[in-house]
Coordinates of C-alpha atoms in Angstrom, one line a residue:
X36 CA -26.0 57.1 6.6
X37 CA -27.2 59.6 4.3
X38 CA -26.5 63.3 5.0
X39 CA -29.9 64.4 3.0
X40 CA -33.0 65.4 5.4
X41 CA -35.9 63.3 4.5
X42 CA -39.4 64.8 4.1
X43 CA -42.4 64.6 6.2
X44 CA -43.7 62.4 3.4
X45 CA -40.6 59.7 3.6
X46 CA -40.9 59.5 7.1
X47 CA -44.7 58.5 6.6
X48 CA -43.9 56.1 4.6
X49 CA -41.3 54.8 6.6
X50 CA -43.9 54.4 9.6
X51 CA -46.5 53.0 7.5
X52 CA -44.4 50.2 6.3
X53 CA -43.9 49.5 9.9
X54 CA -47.3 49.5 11.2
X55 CA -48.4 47.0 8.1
X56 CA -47.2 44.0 9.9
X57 CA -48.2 40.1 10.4
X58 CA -47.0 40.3 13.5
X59 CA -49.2 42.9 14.7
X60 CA -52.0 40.9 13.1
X61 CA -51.2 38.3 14.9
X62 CA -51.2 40.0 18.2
X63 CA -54.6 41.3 17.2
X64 CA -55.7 37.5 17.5
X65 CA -55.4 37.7 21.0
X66 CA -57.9 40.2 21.6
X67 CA -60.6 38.0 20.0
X68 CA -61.6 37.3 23.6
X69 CA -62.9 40.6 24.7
X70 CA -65.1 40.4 22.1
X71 CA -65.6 43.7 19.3
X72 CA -66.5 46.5 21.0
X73 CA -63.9 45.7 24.3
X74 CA -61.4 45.1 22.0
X75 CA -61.4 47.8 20.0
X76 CA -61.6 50.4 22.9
X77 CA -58.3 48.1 24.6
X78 CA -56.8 48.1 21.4
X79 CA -57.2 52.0 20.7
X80 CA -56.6 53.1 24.2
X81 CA -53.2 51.0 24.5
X82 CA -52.0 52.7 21.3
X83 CA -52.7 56.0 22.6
X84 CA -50.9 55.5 25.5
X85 CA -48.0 54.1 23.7
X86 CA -47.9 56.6 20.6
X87 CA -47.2 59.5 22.9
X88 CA -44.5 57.8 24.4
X89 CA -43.2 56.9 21.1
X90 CA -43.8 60.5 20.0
X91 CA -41.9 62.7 23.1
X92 CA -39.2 59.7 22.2
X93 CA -38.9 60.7 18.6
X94 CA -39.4 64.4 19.5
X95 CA -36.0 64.1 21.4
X96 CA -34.3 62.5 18.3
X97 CA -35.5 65.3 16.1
X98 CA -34.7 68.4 18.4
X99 CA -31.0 67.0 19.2
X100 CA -30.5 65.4 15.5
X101 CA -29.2 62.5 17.5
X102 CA -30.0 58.9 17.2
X103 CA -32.3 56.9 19.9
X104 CA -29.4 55.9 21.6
X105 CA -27.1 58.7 21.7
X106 CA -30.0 60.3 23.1
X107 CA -30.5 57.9 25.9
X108 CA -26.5 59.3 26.8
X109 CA -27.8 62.7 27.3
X110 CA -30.0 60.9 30.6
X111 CA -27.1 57.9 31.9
X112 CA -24.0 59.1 30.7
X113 CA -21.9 58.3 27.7
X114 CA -21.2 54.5 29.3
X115 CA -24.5 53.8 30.9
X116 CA -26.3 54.9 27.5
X117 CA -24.1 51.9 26.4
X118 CA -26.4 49.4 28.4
X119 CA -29.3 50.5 26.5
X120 CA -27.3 50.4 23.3
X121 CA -26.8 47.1 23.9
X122 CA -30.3 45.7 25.2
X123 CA -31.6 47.6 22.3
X124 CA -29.3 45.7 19.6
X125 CA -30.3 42.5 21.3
X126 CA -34.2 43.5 20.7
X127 CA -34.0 44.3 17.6
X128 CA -32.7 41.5 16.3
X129 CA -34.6 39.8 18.2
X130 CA -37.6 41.2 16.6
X131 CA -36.0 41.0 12.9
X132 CA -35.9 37.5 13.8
X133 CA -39.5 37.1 15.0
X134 CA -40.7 39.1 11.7
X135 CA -38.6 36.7 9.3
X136 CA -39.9 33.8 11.2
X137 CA -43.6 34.8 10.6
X138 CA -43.4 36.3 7.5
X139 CA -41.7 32.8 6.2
X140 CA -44.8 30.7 8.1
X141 CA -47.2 32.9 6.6
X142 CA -45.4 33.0 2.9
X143 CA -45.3 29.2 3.3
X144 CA -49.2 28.7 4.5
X145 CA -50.4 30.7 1.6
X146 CA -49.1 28.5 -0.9
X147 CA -51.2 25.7 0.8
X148 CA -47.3 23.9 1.6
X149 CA -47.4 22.7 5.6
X150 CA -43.9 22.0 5.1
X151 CA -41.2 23.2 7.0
X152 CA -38.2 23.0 4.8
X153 CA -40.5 26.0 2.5
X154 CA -41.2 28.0 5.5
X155 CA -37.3 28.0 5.9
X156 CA -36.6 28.9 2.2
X157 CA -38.7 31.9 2.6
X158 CA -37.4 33.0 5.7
X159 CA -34.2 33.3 3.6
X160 CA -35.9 34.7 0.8
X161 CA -37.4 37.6 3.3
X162 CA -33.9 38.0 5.1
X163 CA -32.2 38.6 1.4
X164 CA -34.9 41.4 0.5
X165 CA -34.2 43.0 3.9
X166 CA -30.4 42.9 3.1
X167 CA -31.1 44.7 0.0
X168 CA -33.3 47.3 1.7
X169 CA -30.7 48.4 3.9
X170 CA -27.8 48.3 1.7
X171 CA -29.8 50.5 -1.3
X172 CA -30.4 52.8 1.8
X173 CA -33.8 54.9 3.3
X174 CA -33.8 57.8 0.8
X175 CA -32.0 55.7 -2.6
X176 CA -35.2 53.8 -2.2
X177 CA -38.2 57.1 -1.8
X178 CA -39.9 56.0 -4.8
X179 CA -39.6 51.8 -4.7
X180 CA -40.5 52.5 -1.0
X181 CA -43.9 55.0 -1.9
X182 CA -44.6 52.0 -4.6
X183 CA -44.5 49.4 -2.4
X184 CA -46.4 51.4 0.1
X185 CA -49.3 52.5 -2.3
X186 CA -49.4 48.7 -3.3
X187 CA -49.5 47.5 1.0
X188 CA -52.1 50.0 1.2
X189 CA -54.6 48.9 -1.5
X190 CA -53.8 44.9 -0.5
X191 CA -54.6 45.8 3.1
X192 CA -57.7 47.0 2.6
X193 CA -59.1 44.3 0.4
X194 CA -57.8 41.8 3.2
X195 CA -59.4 43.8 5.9
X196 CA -62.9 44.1 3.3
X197 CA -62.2 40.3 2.7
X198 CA -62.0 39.2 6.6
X199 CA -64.6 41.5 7.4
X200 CA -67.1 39.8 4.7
X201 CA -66.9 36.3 6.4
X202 CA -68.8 37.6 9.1
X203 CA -71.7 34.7 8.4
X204 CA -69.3 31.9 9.6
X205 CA -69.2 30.9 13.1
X206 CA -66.8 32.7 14.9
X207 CA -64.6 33.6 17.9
X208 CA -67.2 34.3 21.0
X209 CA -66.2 36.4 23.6
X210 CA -64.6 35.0 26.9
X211 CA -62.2 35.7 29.9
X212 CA -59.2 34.7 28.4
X213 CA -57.5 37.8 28.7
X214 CA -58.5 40.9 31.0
X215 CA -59.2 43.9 29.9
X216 CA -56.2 46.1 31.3
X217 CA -53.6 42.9 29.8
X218 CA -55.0 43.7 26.3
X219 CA -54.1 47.1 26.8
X220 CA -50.7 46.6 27.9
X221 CA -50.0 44.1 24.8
X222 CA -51.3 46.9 22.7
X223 CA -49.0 49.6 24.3
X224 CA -46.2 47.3 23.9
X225 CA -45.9 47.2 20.1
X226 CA -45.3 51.0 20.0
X227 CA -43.2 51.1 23.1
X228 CA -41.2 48.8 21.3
X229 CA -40.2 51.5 18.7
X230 CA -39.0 54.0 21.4
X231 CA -35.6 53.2 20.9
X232 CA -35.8 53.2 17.0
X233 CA -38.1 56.2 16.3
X234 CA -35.4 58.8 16.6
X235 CA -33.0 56.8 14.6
X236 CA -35.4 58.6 11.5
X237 CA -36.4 61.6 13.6
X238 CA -32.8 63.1 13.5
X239 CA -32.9 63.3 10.1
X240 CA -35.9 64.8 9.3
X241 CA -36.8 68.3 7.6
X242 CA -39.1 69.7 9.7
X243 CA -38.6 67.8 13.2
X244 CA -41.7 68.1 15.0
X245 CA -44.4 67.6 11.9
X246 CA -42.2 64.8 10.7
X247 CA -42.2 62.9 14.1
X248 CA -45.8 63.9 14.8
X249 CA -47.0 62.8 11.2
X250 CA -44.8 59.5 11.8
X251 CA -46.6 58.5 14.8
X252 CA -49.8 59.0 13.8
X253 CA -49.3 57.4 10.9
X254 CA -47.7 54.4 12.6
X255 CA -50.7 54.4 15.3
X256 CA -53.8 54.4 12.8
X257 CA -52.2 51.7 10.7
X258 CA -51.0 49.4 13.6
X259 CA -54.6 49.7 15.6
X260 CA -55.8 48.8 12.0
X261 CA -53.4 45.9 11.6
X262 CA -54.8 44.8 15.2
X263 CA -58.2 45.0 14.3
X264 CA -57.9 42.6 11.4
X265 CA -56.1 39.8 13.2
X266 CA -59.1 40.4 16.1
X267 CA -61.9 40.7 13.2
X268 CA -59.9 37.5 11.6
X269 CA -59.9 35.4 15.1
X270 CA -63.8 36.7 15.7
X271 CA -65.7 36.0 12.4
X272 CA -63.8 33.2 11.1
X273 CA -62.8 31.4 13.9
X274 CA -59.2 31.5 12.2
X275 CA -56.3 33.0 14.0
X276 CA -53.9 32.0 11.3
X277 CA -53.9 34.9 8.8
X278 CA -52.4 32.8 5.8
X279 CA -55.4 30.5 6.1
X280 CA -57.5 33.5 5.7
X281 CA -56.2 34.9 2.2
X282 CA -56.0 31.4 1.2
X283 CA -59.8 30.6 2.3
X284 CA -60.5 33.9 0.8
X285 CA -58.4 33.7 -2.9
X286 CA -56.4 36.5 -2.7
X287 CA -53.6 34.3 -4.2
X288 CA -50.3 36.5 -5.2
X289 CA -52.3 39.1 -3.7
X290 CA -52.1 37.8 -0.2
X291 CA -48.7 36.9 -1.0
X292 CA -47.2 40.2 -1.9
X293 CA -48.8 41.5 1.4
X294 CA -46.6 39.0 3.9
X295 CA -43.9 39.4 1.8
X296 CA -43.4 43.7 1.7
X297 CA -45.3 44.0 4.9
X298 CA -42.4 42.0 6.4
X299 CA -39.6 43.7 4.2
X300 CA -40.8 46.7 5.0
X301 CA -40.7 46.7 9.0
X302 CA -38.0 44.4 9.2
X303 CA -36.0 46.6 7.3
X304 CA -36.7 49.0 10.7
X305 CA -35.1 46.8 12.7
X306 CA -32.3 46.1 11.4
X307 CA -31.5 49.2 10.3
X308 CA -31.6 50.6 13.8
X309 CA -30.0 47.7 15.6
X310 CA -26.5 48.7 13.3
X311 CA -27.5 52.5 14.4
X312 CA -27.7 51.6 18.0
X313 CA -23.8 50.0 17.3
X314 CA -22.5 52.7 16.2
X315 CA -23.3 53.7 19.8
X316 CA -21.6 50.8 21.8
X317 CA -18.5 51.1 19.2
X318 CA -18.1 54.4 17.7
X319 CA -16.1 52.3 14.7
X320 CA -18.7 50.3 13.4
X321 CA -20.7 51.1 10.0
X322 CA -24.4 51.6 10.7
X323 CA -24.9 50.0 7.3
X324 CA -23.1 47.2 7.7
X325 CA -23.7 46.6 11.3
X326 CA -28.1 46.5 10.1
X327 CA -26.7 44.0 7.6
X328 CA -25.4 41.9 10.0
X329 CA -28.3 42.1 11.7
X330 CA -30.5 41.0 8.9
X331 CA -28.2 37.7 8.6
X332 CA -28.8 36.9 11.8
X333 CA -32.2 37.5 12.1
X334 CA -32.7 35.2 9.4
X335 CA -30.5 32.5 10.8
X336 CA -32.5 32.6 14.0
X337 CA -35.8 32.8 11.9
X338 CA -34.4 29.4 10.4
X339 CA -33.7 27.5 13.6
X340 CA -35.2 28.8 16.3
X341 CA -39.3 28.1 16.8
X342 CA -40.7 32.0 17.5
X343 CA -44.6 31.1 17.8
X344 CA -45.4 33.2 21.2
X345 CA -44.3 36.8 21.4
X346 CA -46.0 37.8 24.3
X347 CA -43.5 37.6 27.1
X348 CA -41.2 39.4 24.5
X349 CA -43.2 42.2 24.3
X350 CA -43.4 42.4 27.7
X351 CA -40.0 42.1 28.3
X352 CA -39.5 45.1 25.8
X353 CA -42.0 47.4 27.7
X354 CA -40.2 46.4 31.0
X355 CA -37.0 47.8 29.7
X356 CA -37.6 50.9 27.4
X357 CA -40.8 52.2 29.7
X358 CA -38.8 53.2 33.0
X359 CA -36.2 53.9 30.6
X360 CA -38.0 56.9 28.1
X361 CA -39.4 58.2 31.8
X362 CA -36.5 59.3 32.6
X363 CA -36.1 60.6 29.5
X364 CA -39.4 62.6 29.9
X365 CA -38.2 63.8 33.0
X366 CA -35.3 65.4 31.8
X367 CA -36.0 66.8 28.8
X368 CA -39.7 68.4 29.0
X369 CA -39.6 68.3 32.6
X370 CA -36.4 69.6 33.7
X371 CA -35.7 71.5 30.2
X372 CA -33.1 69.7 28.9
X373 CA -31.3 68.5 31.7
X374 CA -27.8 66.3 30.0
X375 CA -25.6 64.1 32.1
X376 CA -21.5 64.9 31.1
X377 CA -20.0 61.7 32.8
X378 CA -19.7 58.4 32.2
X379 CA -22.5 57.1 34.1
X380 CA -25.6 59.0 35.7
X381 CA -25.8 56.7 39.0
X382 CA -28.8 57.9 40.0
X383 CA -30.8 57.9 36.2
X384 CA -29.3 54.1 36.7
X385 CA -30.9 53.6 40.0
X386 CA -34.1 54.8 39.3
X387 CA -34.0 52.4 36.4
X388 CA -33.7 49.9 38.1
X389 CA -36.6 50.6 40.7
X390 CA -38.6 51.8 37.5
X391 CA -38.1 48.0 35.8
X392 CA -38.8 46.1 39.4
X393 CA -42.0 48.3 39.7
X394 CA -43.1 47.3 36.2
X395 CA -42.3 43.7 36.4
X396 CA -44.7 43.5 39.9
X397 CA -47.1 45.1 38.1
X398 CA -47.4 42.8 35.5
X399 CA -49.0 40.8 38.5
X400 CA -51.4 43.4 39.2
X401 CA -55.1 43.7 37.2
X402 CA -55.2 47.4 35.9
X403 CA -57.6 48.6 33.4
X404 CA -55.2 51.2 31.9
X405 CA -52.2 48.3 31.7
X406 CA -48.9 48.6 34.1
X407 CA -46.8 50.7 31.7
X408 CA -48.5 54.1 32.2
X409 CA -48.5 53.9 36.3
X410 CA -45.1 52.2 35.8
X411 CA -44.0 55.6 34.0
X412 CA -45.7 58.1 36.3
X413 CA -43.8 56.1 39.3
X414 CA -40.7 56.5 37.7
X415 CA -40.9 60.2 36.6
X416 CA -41.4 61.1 40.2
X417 CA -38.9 59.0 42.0
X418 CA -36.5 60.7 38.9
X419 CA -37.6 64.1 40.2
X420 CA -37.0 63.4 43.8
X421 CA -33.2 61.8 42.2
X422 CA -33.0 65.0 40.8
X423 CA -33.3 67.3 43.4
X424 CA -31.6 65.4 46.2
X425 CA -28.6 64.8 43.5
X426 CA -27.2 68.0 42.1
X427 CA -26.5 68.0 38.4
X428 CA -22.5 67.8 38.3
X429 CA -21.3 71.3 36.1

């Protein structure tokens, strides 16, 4: 870890590597359903929901210049922070592997190869870049990082001008695939996955609260864009596959370079935080090295297992890290900073656990706003009522 405070500038680059992203492309192929203007508003809505989430999260971070899962202690207790620790490490490589996987499918479809040995060998190729990343370090790399940035910005917007300009082919039409308050939910679930990541960057920042503000809105703009290109892709083409796009369209190297650093630069995220959240469950470890590990074994998943469906994953995530940044909520804005001393907060624990049942029922339940705000509002006041029948221990 670096001891320098990054800028408000870094940090926006940071988040807008992580919002450029095939796999939030690729979720924004599932949306094609709803149709344009239902999408959109699902799409925008579920970010909304999930960005202020992701911000109080990050806000936490900054104020206690801790990282995500150190702050998690402050709510379960030095050992139950450990659980989250550890769910978190298993996500994020998770997700490093999911990234790898369909940056390497992407990288493969562009150059027109439908062969699965190639998909592999870039799968490696990505893994090796993200190995780099992390071992150069978040402010070594301020000015390869705003280059690559500059560069993801200009190729995403002749994608989305390119996509957007096939409009004349037959498309997508609308249907009742998915319901309206599902899209929302997968759409708050990519930023709720970065609640236990955000303040992993936060705690280092300059000026706290513009630095995590700036990140998240940075991060929310460019990941409802990202969705609205794979949903404008799976609409007006009739393509959900967004390699077959560039290649239908001639971007070439162009297309190329943006699966390639779009997938560097999130992944790099993950794994960078999954050897953070380590350092957590075993105080010895190297953040550094622990990310590295990370990276290698994201790619060695990426190269064996098949990752095609997210979905459930996401879900999974938002099940988890929803009650858990409630209680969060609770105590630090609510309660004014309330900290657990102990080992383990019992009660923090207990809601938990009612706070993941509820969301998991609610998955089964049709509502327009998605399941993880009500989930969140249940949680924060069965947390209050844990609060006030179980006195904080001095």
């Amino acid at each position: 870890m670096e001891s320098r405070k990054t800028t408000v500038l870094e940090n926006c680059m940071i988040w807008f590597g992580a919002g450029v992203s095939i796999a939030e492309i690729l979720t924004g192929t599932y949306f094609a359903s709803l149709g344009f203007q239902k999408g959109i508003l699902a799409i925008v809505t579920g970010h909304i929901i999930g960005c202020i989430m992701m911000f109080l999260a990050g806000l936490i971070g900054a104020r206690t210049e801790k990282s995500a899962m150190e702050t998690v202690k402050l709510s379960f207790g030095t050992q139950g922070g450990k659980l989250f620790a550890i769910l978190n490490v298993l996500q994020l490589v998770g997700w490093t592997g999911i990234m790898i996987y369909d940056g390497g499918l992407s990288a493969d479809g562009m150059l027109g190869i439908s062969a699965k040995v190639s998909a592999k060998v870039w799968c490696v190729v990505i893994g090796l870049l993200v190995v780099a990343w992390i071992a150069f370090g978040v402010t070594r790399l301020d000015k390869l990082n705003f280059a690559a940035m500059a560069l993801l910005f200009i190729l995403t917007v002749v994608l989305c001008v390119v996509i957007f300009g096939h409009s004349s082919q037959s498309g997508v039409m609308a249907g009742d695939s998915m319901s309206f308050g599902a899209a929302v939910e997968l759409a708050v679930a990519m930023p709720l996955s970065w609640l236990p990541v955000i303040s992993d960057y936060t705690r280092e920042a300059e000026k706290p609260v513009k630095a995590t503000a700036v990140s998240v809105v940075t991060y929310g703009l460019v990941s409802c864009w990202m969705y609205i290109i794979g949903m404008g892709a799976a609409i007006l083409t009739g393509e959900s596959d967004i390699a077959s796009i560039m290649v239908k369209a001639g971007l070439g190297a162009a297309g190329l370079l943006i699966i390639v650093f779009s997938t560097v630069t999130t992944t790099f995220l993950d794994a960078f935080s999954a050897g953070v959240s380590s350092e957590s469950i075993f105080g010895s470890l190297k953040g550094k090295y622990m990310g590295i590990a990370a990276a290698v074994i994201g790619t060695a998943a990426a190269v064996i297992f098949p990752m095609d469906d997210i979905t459930d994953f996401l879900y999974l995530i938002g099940s988890v890290f929803a009650p858990m940044i409630a209680i969060q909520i609770t105590d630090q804005f609510i309660l004014g900073g309330r900290r657990t001393e102990g080992d383990f907060d019992w009660p923090a624990l207990i809601v938990w656990v009612i706070g993941f049942a509820a969301y998991r029922y609610l998955m089964g339940v049709d509502i327009p706003l998605g399941n993880t705000l009500p989930d969140m509002v249940i949680t924060v006041i069965i947390c209050l009522i844990a609060r006030k029948i179980v006195p904080e221990k001095k």
